[in-house]
PDB file of C-alpha atoms in Angstrom:
ATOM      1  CA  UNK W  11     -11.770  16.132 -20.228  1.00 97.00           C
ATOM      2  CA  UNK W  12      -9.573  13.856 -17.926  1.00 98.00           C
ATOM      3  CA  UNK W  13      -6.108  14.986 -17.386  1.00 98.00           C
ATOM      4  CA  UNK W  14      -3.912  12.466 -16.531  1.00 98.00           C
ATOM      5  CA  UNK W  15      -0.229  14.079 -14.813  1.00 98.00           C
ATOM      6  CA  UNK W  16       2.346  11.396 -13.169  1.00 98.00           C
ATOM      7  CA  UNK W  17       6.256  11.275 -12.798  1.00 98.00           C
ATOM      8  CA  UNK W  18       7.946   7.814 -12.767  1.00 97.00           C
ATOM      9  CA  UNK W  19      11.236   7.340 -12.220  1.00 94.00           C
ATOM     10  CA  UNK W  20      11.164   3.403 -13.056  1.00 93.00           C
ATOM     11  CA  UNK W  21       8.612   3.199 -15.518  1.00 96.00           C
ATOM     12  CA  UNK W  22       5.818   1.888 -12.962  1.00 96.00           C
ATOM     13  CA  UNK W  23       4.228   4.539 -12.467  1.00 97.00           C
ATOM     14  CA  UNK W  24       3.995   5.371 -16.114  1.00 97.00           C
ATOM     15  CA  UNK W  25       2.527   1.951 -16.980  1.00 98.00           C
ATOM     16  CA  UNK W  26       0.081   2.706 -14.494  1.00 98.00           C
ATOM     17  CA  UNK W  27      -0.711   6.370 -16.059  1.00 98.00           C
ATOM     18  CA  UNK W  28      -1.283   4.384 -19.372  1.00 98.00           C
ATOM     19  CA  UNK W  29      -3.540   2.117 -18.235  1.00 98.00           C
ATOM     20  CA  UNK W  30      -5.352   4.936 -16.641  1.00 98.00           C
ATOM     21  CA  UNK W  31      -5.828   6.384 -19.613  1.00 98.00           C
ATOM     22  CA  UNK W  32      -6.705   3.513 -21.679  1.00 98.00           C
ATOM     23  CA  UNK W  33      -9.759   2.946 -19.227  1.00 98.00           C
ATOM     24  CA  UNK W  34     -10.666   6.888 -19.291  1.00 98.00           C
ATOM     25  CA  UNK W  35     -10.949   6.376 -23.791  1.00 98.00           C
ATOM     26  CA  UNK W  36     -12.640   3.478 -23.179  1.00 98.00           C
ATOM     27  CA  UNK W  37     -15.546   5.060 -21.219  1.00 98.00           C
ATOM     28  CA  UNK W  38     -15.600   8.067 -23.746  1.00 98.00           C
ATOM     29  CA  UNK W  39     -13.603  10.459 -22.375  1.00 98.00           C
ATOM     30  CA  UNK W  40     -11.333  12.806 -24.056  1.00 98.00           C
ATOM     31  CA  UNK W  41      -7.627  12.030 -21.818  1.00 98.00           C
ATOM     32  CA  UNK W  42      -3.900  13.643 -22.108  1.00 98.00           C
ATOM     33  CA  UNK W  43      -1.463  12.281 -20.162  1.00 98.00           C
ATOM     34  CA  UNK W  44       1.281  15.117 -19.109  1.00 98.00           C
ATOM     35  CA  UNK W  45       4.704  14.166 -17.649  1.00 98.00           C
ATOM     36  CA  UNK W  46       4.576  16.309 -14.258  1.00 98.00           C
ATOM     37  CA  UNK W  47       7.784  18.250 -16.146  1.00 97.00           C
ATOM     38  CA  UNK W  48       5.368  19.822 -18.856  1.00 98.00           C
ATOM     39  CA  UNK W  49       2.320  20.274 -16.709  1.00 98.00           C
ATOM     40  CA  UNK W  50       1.032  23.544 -15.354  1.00 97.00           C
ATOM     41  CA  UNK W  51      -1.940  24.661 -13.256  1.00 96.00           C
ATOM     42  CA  UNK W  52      -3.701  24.854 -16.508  1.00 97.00           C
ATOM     43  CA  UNK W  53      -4.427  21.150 -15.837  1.00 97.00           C
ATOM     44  CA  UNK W  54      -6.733  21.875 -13.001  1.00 97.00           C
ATOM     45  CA  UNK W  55      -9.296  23.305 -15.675  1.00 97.00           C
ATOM     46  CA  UNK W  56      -9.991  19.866 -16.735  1.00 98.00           C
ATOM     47  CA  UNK W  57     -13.165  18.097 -15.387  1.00 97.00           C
ATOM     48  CA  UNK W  58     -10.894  15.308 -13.473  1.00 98.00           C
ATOM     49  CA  UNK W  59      -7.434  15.653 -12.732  1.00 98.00           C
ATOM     50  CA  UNK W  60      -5.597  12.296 -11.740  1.00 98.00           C
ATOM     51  CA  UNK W  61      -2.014  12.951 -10.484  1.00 98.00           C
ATOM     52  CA  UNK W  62       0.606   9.905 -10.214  1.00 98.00           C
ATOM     53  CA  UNK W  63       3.121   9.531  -8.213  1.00 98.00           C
ATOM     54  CA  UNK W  64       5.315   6.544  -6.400  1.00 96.00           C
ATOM     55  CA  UNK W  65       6.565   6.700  -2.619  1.00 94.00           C
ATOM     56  CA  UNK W  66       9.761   7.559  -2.514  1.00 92.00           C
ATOM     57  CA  UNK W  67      12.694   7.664   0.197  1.00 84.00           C
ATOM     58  CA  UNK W  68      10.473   7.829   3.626  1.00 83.00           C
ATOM     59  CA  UNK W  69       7.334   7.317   2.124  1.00 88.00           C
ATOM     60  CA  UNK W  70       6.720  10.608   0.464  1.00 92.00           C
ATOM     61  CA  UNK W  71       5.983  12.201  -2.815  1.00 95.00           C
ATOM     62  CA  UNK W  72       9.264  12.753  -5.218  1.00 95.00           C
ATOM     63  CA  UNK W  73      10.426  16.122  -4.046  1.00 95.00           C
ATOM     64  CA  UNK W  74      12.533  16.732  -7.044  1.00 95.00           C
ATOM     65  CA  UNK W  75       9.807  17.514  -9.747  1.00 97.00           C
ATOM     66  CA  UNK W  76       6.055  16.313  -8.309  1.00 97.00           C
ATOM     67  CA  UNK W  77       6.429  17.589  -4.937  1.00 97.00           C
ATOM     68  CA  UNK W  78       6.890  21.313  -5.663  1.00 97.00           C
ATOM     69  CA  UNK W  79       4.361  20.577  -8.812  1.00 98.00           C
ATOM     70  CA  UNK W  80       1.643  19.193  -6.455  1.00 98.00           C
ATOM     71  CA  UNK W  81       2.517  21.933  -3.883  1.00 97.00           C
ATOM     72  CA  UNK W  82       1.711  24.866  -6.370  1.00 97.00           C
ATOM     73  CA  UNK W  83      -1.586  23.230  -7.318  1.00 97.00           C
ATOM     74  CA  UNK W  84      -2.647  22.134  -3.653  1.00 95.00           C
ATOM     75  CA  UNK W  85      -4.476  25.382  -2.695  1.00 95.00           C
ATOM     76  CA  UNK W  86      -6.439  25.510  -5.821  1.00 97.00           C
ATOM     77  CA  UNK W  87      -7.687  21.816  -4.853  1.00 97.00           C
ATOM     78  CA  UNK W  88     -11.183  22.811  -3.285  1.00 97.00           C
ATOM     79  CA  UNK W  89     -13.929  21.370  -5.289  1.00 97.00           C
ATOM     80  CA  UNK W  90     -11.839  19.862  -7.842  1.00 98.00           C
ATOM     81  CA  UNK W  91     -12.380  16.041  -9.077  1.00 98.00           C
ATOM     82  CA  UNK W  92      -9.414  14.701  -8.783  1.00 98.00           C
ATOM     83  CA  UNK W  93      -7.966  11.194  -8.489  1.00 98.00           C
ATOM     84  CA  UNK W  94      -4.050   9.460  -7.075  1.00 98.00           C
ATOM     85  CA  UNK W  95      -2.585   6.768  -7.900  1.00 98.00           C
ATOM     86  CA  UNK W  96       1.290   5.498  -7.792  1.00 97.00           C
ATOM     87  CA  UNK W  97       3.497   2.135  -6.990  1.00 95.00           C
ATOM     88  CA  UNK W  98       5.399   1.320  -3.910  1.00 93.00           C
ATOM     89  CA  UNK W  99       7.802  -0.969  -3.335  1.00 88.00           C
ATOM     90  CA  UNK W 100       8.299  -1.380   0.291  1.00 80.00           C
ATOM     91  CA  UNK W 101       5.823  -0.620   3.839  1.00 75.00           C
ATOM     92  CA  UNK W 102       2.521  -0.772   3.695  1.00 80.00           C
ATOM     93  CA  UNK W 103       1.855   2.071   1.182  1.00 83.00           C
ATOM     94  CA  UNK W 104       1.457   4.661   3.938  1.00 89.00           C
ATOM     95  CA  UNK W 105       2.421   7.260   1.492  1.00 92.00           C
ATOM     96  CA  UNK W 106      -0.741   7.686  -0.091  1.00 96.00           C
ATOM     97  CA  UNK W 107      -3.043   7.785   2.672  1.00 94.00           C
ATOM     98  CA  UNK W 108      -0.854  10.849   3.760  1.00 95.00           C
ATOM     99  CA  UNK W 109      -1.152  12.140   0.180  1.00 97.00           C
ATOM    100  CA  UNK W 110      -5.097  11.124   0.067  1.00 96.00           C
ATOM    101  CA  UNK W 111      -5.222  12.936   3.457  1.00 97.00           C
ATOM    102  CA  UNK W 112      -3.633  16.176   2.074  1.00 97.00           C
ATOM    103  CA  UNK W 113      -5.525  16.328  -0.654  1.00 97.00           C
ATOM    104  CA  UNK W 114      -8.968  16.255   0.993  1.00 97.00           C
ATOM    105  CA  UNK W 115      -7.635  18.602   3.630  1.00 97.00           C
ATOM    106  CA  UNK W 116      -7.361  20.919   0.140  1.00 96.00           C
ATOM    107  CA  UNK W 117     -11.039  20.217  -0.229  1.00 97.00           C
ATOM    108  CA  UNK W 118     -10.768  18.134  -3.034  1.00 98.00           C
ATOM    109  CA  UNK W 119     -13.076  15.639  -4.242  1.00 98.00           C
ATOM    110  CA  UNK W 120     -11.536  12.695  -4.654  1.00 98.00           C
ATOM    111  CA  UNK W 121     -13.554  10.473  -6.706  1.00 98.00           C
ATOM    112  CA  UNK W 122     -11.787   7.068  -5.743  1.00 97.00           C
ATOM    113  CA  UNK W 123      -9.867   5.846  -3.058  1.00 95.00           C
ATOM    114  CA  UNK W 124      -5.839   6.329  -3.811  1.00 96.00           C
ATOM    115  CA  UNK W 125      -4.903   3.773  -6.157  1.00 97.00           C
ATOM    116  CA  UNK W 126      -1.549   2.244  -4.830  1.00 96.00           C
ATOM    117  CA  UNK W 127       0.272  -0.807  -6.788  1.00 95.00           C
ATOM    118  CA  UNK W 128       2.810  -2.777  -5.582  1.00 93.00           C
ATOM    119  CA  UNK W 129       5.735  -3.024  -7.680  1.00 92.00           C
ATOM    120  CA  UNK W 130       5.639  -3.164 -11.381  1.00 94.00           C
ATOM    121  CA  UNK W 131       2.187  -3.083 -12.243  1.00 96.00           C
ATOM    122  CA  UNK W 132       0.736  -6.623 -13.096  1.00 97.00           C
ATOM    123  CA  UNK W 133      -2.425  -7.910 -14.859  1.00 97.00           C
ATOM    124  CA  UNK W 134      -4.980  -7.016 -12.180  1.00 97.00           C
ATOM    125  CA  UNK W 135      -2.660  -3.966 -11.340  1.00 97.00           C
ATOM    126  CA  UNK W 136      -3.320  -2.371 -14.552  1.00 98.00           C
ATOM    127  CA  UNK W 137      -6.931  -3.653 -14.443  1.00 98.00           C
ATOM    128  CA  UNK W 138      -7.372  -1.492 -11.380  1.00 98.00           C
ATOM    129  CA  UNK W 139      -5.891   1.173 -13.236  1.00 98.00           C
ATOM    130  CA  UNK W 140      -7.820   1.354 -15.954  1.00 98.00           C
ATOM    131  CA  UNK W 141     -11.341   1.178 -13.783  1.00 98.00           C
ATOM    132  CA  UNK W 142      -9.710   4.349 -12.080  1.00 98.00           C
ATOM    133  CA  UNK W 143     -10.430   5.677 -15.516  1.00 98.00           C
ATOM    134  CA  UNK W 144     -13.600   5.010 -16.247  1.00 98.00           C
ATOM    135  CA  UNK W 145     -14.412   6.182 -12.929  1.00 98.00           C
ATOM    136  CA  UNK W 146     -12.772   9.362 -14.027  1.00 98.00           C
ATOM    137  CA  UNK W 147     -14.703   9.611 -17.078  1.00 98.00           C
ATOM    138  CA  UNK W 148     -17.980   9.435 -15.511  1.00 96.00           C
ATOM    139  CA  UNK W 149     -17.128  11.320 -12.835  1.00 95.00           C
TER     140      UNK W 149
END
C-alpha cells in the first residue's frame, strides 16, 4: 500500500500527487491519495508514505496545515519508506534538501531523492512524478 498525502495551494502540487499516483497503479500498487487536511498518523502504517508539499514564503514547508501535519508524524519517521516531492517557483529549491535533510535526521528511509518541480508541472515534470511511483511501489 502506497499512501500518497500532499497540500497544494495552486494546484501544482496536486498535479504532481496525481501523477504520483498514476505511476504507483501502474506498477501494481494499491495508492490513496489524502489531502494533508484528512490525513492522520494512520498513514504511516502504509508500506510507503510519499508526502507533498511546495516551498513556501522563505523556502519552507506550508506552516498552516502540512507543517504541524509533518511535525506530528516526524518522530515516528525511523525506518519508514517514505518519499517528498513538491513545486517551487523561485531559488534554487533549497527547501527540500532542508526537508530531505529532516527527514533522514528522523531515520527515515527515503527511497528517492526529493522530487522538486519547477512551476506547474510539465510533460517530463509529471513523467518524473510518476517514476517516483513506481519506485514507491516496488519499494
Amino acid at each position: 500500500m502506497v499512501k500518497i498525502v500532499y497540500w497544494s495551494g495552486t494546484g501544482n502540487t496536486e498535479a504532481m500527487a496525481g501523477a504520483v499516483a498514476e505511476g504507483a497503479k501502474s506498477a501494481g500498487a494499491e495508492v490513496e491519495v489524502i489531502p494533508v487536511a484528512a490525513a492522520d498518523e494512520s498513514v504511516l502504517a502504509a508500506d510507503v508514505v510519499l508526502f507533498g508539499c511546495p516551498a513556501m514564503g522563505n523556502e519552507e514547508l506550508e506552516e498552516g496545515e502540512f507543517e504541524p501535519f509533518f511535525s506530528s508524524v516526524e518522530g515516528k519517521l525511523s525506518g519508514k519508506k517514505i518519499g517528498l516531492f513538491g513545486s517551487y517557483e523561485w531559488a534554487e529549491g533549497e527547501w527540500m534538501r532542508t526537508w530531505q535533510a529532516r527527514a533522514e535526521g528522523d531515520g527515515a528511509k527515503l527511497i528517492a531523492d526529493g522530487l522538486a518541480v519547477y512551476s506547474t508541472p510539465d510533460d517530463e515534470g509529471l513523467e518524473k512524478c510518476r517514476e517516483l511511483g513506481k519506485i514507491a511501489a516496488n519499494a
